[in-house]
PDB file of C-alpha atoms in Angstrom:
ATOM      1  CA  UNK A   9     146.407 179.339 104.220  1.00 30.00           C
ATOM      2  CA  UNK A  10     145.732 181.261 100.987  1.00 39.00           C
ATOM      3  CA  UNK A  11     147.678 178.136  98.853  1.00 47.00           C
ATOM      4  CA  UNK A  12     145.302 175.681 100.594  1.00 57.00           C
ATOM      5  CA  UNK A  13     142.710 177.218  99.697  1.00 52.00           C
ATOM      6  CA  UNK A  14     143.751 178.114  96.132  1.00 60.00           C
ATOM      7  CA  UNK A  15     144.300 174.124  95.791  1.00 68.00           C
ATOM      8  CA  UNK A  16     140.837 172.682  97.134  1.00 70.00           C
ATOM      9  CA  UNK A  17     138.852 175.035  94.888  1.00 81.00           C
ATOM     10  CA  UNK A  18     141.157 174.013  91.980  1.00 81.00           C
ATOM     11  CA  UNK A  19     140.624 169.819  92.785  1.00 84.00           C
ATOM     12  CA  UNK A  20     136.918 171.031  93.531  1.00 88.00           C
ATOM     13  CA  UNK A  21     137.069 172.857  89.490  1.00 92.00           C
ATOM     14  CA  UNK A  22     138.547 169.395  88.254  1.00 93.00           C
ATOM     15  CA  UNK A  23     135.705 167.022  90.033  1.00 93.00           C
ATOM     16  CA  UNK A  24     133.141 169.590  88.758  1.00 93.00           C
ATOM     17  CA  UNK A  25     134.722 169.192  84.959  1.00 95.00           C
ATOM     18  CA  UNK A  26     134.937 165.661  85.272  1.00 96.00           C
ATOM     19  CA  UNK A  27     130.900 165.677  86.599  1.00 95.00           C
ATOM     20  CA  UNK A  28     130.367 167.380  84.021  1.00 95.00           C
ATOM     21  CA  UNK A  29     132.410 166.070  81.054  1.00 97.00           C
ATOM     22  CA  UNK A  30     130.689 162.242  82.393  1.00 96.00           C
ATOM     23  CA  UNK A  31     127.256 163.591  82.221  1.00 96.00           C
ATOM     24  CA  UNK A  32     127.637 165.702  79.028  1.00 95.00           C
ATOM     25  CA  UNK A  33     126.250 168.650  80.488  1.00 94.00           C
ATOM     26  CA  UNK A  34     126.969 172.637  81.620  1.00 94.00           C
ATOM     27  CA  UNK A  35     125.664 173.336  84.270  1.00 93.00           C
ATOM     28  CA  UNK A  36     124.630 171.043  87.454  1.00 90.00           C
ATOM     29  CA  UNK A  37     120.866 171.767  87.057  1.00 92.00           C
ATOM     30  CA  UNK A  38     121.310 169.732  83.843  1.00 94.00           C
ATOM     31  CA  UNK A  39     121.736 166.597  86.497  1.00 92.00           C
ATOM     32  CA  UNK A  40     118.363 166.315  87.434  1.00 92.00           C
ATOM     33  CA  UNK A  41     117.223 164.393  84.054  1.00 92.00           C
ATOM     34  CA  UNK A  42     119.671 161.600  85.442  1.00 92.00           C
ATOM     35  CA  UNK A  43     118.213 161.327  88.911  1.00 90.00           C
ATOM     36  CA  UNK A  44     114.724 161.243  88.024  1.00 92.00           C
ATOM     37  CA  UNK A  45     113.339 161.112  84.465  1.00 91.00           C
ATOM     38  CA  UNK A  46     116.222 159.392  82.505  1.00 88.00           C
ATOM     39  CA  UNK A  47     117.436 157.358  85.965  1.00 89.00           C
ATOM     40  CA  UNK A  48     120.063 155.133  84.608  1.00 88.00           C
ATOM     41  CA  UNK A  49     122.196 153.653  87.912  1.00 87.00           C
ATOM     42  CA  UNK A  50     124.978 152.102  85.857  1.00 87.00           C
ATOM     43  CA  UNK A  51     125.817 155.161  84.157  1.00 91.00           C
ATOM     44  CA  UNK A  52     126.103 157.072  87.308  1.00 90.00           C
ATOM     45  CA  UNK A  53     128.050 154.314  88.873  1.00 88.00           C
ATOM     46  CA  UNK A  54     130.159 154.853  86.217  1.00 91.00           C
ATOM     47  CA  UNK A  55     131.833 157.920  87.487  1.00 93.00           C
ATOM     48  CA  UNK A  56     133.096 156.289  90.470  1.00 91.00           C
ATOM     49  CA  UNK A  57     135.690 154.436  88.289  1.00 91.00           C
ATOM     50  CA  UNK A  58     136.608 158.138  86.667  1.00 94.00           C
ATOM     51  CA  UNK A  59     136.907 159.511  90.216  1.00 95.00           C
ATOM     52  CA  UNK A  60     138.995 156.574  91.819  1.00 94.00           C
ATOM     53  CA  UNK A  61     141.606 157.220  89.271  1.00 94.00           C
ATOM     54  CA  UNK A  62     141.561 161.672  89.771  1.00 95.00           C
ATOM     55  CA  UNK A  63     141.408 160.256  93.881  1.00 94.00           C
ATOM     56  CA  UNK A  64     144.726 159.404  93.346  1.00 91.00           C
ATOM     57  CA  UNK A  65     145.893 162.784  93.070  1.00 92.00           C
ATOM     58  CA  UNK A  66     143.095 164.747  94.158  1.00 92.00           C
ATOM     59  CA  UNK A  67     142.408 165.348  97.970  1.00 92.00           C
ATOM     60  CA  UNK A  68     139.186 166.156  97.443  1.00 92.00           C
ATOM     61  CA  UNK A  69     138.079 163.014  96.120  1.00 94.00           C
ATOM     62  CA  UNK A  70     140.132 160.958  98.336  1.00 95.00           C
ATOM     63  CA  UNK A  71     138.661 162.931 100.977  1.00 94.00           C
ATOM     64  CA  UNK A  72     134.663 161.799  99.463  1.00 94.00           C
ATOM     65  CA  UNK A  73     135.870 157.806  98.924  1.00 96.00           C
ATOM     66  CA  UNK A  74     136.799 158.041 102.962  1.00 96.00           C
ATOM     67  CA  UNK A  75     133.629 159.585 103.767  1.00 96.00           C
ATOM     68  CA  UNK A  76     132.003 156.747 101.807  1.00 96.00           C
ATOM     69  CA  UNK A  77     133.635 154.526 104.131  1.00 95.00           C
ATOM     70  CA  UNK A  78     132.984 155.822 107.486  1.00 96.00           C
ATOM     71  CA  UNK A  79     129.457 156.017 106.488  1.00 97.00           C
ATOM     72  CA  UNK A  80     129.473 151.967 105.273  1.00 96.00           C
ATOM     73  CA  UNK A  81     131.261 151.083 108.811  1.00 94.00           C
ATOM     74  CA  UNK A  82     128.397 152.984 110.605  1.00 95.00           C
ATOM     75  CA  UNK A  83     125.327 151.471 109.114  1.00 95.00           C
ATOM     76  CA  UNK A  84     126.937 148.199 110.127  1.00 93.00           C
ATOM     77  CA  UNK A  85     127.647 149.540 113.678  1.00 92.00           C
ATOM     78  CA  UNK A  86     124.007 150.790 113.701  1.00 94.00           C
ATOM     79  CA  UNK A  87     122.737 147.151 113.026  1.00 93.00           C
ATOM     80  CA  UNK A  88     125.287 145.523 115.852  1.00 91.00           C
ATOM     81  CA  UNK A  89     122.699 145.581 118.294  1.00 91.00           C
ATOM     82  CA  UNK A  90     119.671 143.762 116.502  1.00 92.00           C
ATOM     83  CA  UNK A  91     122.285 141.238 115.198  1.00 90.00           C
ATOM     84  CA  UNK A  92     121.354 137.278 116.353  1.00 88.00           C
ATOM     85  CA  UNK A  93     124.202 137.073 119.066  1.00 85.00           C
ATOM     86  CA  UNK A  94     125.169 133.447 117.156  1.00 85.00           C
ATOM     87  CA  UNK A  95     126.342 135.054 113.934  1.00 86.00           C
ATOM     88  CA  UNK A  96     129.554 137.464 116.148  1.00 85.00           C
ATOM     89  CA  UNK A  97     130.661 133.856 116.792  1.00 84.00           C
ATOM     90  CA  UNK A  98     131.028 132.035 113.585  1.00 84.00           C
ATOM     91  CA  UNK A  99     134.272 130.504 112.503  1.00 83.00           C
ATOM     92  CA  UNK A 100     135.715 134.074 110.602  1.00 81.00           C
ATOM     93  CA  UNK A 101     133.896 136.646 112.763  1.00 83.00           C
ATOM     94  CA  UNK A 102     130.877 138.611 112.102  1.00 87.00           C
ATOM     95  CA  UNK A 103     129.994 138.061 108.338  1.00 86.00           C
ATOM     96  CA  UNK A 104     129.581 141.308 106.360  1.00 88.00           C
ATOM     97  CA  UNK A 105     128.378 140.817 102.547  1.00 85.00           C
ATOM     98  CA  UNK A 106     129.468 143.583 100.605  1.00 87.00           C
ATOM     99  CA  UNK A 107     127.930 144.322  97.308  1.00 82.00           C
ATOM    100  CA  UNK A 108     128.091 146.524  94.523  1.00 82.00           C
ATOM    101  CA  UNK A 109     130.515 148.660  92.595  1.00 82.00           C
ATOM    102  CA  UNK A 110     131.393 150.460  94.985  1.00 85.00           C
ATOM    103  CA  UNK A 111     133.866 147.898  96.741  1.00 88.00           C
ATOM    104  CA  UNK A 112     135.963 148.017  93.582  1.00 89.00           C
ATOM    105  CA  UNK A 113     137.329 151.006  95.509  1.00 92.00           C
ATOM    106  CA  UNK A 114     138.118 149.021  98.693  1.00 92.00           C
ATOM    107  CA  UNK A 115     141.301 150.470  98.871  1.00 92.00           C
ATOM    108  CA  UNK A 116     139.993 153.734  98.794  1.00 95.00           C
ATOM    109  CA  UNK A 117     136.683 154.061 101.470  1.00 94.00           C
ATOM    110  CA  UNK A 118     138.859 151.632 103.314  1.00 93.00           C
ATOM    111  CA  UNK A 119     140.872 154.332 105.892  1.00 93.00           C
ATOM    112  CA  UNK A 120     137.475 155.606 106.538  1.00 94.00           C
ATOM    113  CA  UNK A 121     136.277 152.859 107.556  1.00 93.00           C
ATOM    114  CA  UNK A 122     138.922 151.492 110.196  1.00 90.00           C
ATOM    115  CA  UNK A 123     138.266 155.256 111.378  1.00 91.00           C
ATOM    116  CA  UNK A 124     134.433 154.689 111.836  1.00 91.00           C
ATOM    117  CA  UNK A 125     135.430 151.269 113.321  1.00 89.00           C
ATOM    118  CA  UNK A 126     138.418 152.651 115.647  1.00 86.00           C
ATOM    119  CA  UNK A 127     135.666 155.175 116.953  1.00 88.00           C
ATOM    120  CA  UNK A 128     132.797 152.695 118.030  1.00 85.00           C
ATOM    121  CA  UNK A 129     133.883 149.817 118.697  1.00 82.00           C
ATOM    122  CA  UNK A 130     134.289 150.323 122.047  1.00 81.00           C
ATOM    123  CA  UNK A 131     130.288 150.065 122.302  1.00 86.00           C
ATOM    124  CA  UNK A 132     130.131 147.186 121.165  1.00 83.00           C
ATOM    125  CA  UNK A 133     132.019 144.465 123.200  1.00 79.00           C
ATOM    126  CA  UNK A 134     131.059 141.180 121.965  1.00 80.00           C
ATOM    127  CA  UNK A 135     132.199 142.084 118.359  1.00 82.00           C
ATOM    128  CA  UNK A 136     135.608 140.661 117.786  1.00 82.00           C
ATOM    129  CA  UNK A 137     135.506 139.928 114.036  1.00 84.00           C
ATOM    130  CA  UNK A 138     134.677 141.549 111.333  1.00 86.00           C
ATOM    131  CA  UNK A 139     134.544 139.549 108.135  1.00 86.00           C
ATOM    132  CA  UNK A 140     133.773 141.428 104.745  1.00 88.00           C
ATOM    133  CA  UNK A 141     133.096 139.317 101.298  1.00 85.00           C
ATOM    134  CA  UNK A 142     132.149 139.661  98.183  1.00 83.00           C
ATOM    135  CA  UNK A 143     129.389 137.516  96.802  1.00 72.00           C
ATOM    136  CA  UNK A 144     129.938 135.851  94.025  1.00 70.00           C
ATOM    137  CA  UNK A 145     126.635 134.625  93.515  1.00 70.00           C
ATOM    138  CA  UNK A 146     122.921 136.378  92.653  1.00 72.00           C
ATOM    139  CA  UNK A 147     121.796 137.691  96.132  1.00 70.00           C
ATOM    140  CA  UNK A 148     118.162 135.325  95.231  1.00 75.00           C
ATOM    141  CA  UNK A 149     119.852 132.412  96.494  1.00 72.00           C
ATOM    142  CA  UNK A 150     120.445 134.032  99.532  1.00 70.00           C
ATOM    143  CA  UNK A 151     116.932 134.786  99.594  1.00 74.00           C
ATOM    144  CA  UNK A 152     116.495 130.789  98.823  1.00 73.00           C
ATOM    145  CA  UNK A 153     118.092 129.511 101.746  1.00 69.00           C
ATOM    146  CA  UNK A 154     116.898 131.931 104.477  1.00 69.00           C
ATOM    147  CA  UNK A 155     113.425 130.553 102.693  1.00 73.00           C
ATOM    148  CA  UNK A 156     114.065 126.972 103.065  1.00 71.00           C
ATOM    149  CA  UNK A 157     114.691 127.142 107.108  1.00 68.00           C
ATOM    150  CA  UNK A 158     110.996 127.895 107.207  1.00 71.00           C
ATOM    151  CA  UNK A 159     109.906 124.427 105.156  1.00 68.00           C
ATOM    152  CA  UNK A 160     108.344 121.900 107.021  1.00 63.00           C
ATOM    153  CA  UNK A 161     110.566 119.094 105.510  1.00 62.00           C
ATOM    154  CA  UNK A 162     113.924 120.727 106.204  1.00 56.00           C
ATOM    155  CA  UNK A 163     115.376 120.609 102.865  1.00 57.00           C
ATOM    156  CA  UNK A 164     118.957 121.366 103.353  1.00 57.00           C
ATOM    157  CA  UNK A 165     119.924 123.312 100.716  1.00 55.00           C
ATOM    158  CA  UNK A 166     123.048 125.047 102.689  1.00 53.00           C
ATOM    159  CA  UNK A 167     124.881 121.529 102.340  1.00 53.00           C
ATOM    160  CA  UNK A 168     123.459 121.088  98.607  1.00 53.00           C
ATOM    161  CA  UNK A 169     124.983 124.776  97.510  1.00 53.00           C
ATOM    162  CA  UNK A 170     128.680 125.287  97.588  1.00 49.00           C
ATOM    163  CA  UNK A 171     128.876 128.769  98.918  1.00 56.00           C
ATOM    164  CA  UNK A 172     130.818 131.074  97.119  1.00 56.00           C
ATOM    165  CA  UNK A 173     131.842 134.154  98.316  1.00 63.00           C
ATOM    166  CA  UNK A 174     135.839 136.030  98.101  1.00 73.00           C
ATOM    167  CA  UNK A 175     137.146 137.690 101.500  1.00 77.00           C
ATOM    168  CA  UNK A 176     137.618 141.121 100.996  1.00 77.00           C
ATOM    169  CA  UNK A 177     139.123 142.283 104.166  1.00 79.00           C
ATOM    170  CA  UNK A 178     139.328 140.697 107.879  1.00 78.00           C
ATOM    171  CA  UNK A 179     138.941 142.735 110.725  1.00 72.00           C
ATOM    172  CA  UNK A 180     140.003 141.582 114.309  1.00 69.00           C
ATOM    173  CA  UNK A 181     139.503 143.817 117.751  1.00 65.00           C
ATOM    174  CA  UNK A 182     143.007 143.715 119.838  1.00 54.00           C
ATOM    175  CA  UNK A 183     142.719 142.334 123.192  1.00 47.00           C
ATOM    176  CA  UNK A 184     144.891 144.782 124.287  1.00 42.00           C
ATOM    177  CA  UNK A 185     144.467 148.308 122.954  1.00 42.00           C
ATOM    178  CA  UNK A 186     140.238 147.715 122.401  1.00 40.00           C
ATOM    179  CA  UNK A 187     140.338 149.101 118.723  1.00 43.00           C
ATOM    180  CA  UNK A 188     140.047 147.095 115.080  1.00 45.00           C
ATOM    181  CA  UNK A 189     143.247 146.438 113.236  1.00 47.00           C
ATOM    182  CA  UNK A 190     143.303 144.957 109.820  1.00 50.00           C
ATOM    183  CA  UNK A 191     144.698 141.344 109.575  1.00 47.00           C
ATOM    184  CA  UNK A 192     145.404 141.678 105.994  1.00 44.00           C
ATOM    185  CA  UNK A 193     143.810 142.781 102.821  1.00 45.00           C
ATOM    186  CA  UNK A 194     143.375 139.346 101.574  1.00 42.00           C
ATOM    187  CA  UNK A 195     141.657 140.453  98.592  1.00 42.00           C
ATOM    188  CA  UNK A 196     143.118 143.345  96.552  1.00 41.00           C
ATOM    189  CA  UNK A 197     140.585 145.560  94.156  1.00 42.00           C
ATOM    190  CA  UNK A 198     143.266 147.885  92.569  1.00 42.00           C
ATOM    191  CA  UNK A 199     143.383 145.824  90.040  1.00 39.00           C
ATOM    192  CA  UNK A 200     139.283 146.047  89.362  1.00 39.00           C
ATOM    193  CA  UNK A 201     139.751 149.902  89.326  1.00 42.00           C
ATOM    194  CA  UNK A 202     140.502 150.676  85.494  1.00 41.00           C
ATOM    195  CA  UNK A 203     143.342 151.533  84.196  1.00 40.00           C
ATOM    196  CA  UNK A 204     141.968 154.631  82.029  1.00 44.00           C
ATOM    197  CA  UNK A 205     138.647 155.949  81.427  1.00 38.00           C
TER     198      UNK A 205
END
């Protein structure tokens, strides 16, 4: 018990060095500048990509990335219910856009998200699919299209605009056993998680 220990405060001392080494700073007080009056998101997105690499080796991190994901998988189980029944039966399941950084570290958040999924999906019986993708496209013209169903002369622009999007994972609930398995990982992100930092 004593060696366990011993080894989460020292991966807890390396995230802390590496918070602190990112931010240029001494003390986590010093943070507050970068949360408030000097907000700059893409610099504190940044240290994802620093801690995806440590997670690798660090239990503590890998630990945080899972977290991440359970939490992702239950905001989306949270919205089930006030989903337009229609959209859990389009062609590739339940569509799920995923955006931002943070999906560069699919293959990390991803156990914790089958876990979230493995947990409640027995509330929710008319999900069968589950189909995460990456935009590839501004979100605006999302925006543009849900507009355009509320024009009075129909413009179709769904037909006009060749959707682009890249399947990120696929999700399907076995018939037998009542629980999400993954398909396959159709699209891989190790490759978008750098190399070095």
């Amino acid at each position: 018990m004593e060696n366990d220990l011993n080894s989460i405060e020292h991966e807890a001392e390396e995230v802390k060095q590496l918070i602190f080494q990112h931010f240029k700073i001494d003390k986590f007080d010093d943070l507050l500048p970068y949360f408030y009056s000097d907000f700059k998101k893409d610099f504190i997105a940044s240290l994802a990509a620093k801690l995806s690499i440590m997670a690798k080796q660090n239990d503590v991190v890998r630990e945080i990335f899972e977290e991440t994901g359970y939490q992702i998988a239950r905001h989306i189980m949270a919205l089930v219910p006030k989903i337009d029944k229609r959209l859990f039966s389009m062609q590739d399941g339940l569509p799920i856009v995923c955006a931002g950084s943070v999906f560069k570290s699919w293959s990390l958040i991803k156990p914790g998200f089958v876990q979230c999924l493995n947990k409640q999906i027995k509330k929710f019986p008319s999900l069968n699919e589950l189909n995460l993708v990456l935009a590839d496209s501004d979100s605006s013209i999302g925006a543009c299209l849900l507009a355009s169903k509320l024009y009075d002369n129909k413009i179709d622009l769904i037909s006009t605009y060749k959707r682009k999007s890249v399947v990120l994972d696929h999700f399907y609930v076995n018939k037998f056993q009542n629980f999400y398995q993954c398909e396959t990982e159709i699209f891989s992100t190790d490759n978008l998680i750098p190399k070095e930092v």
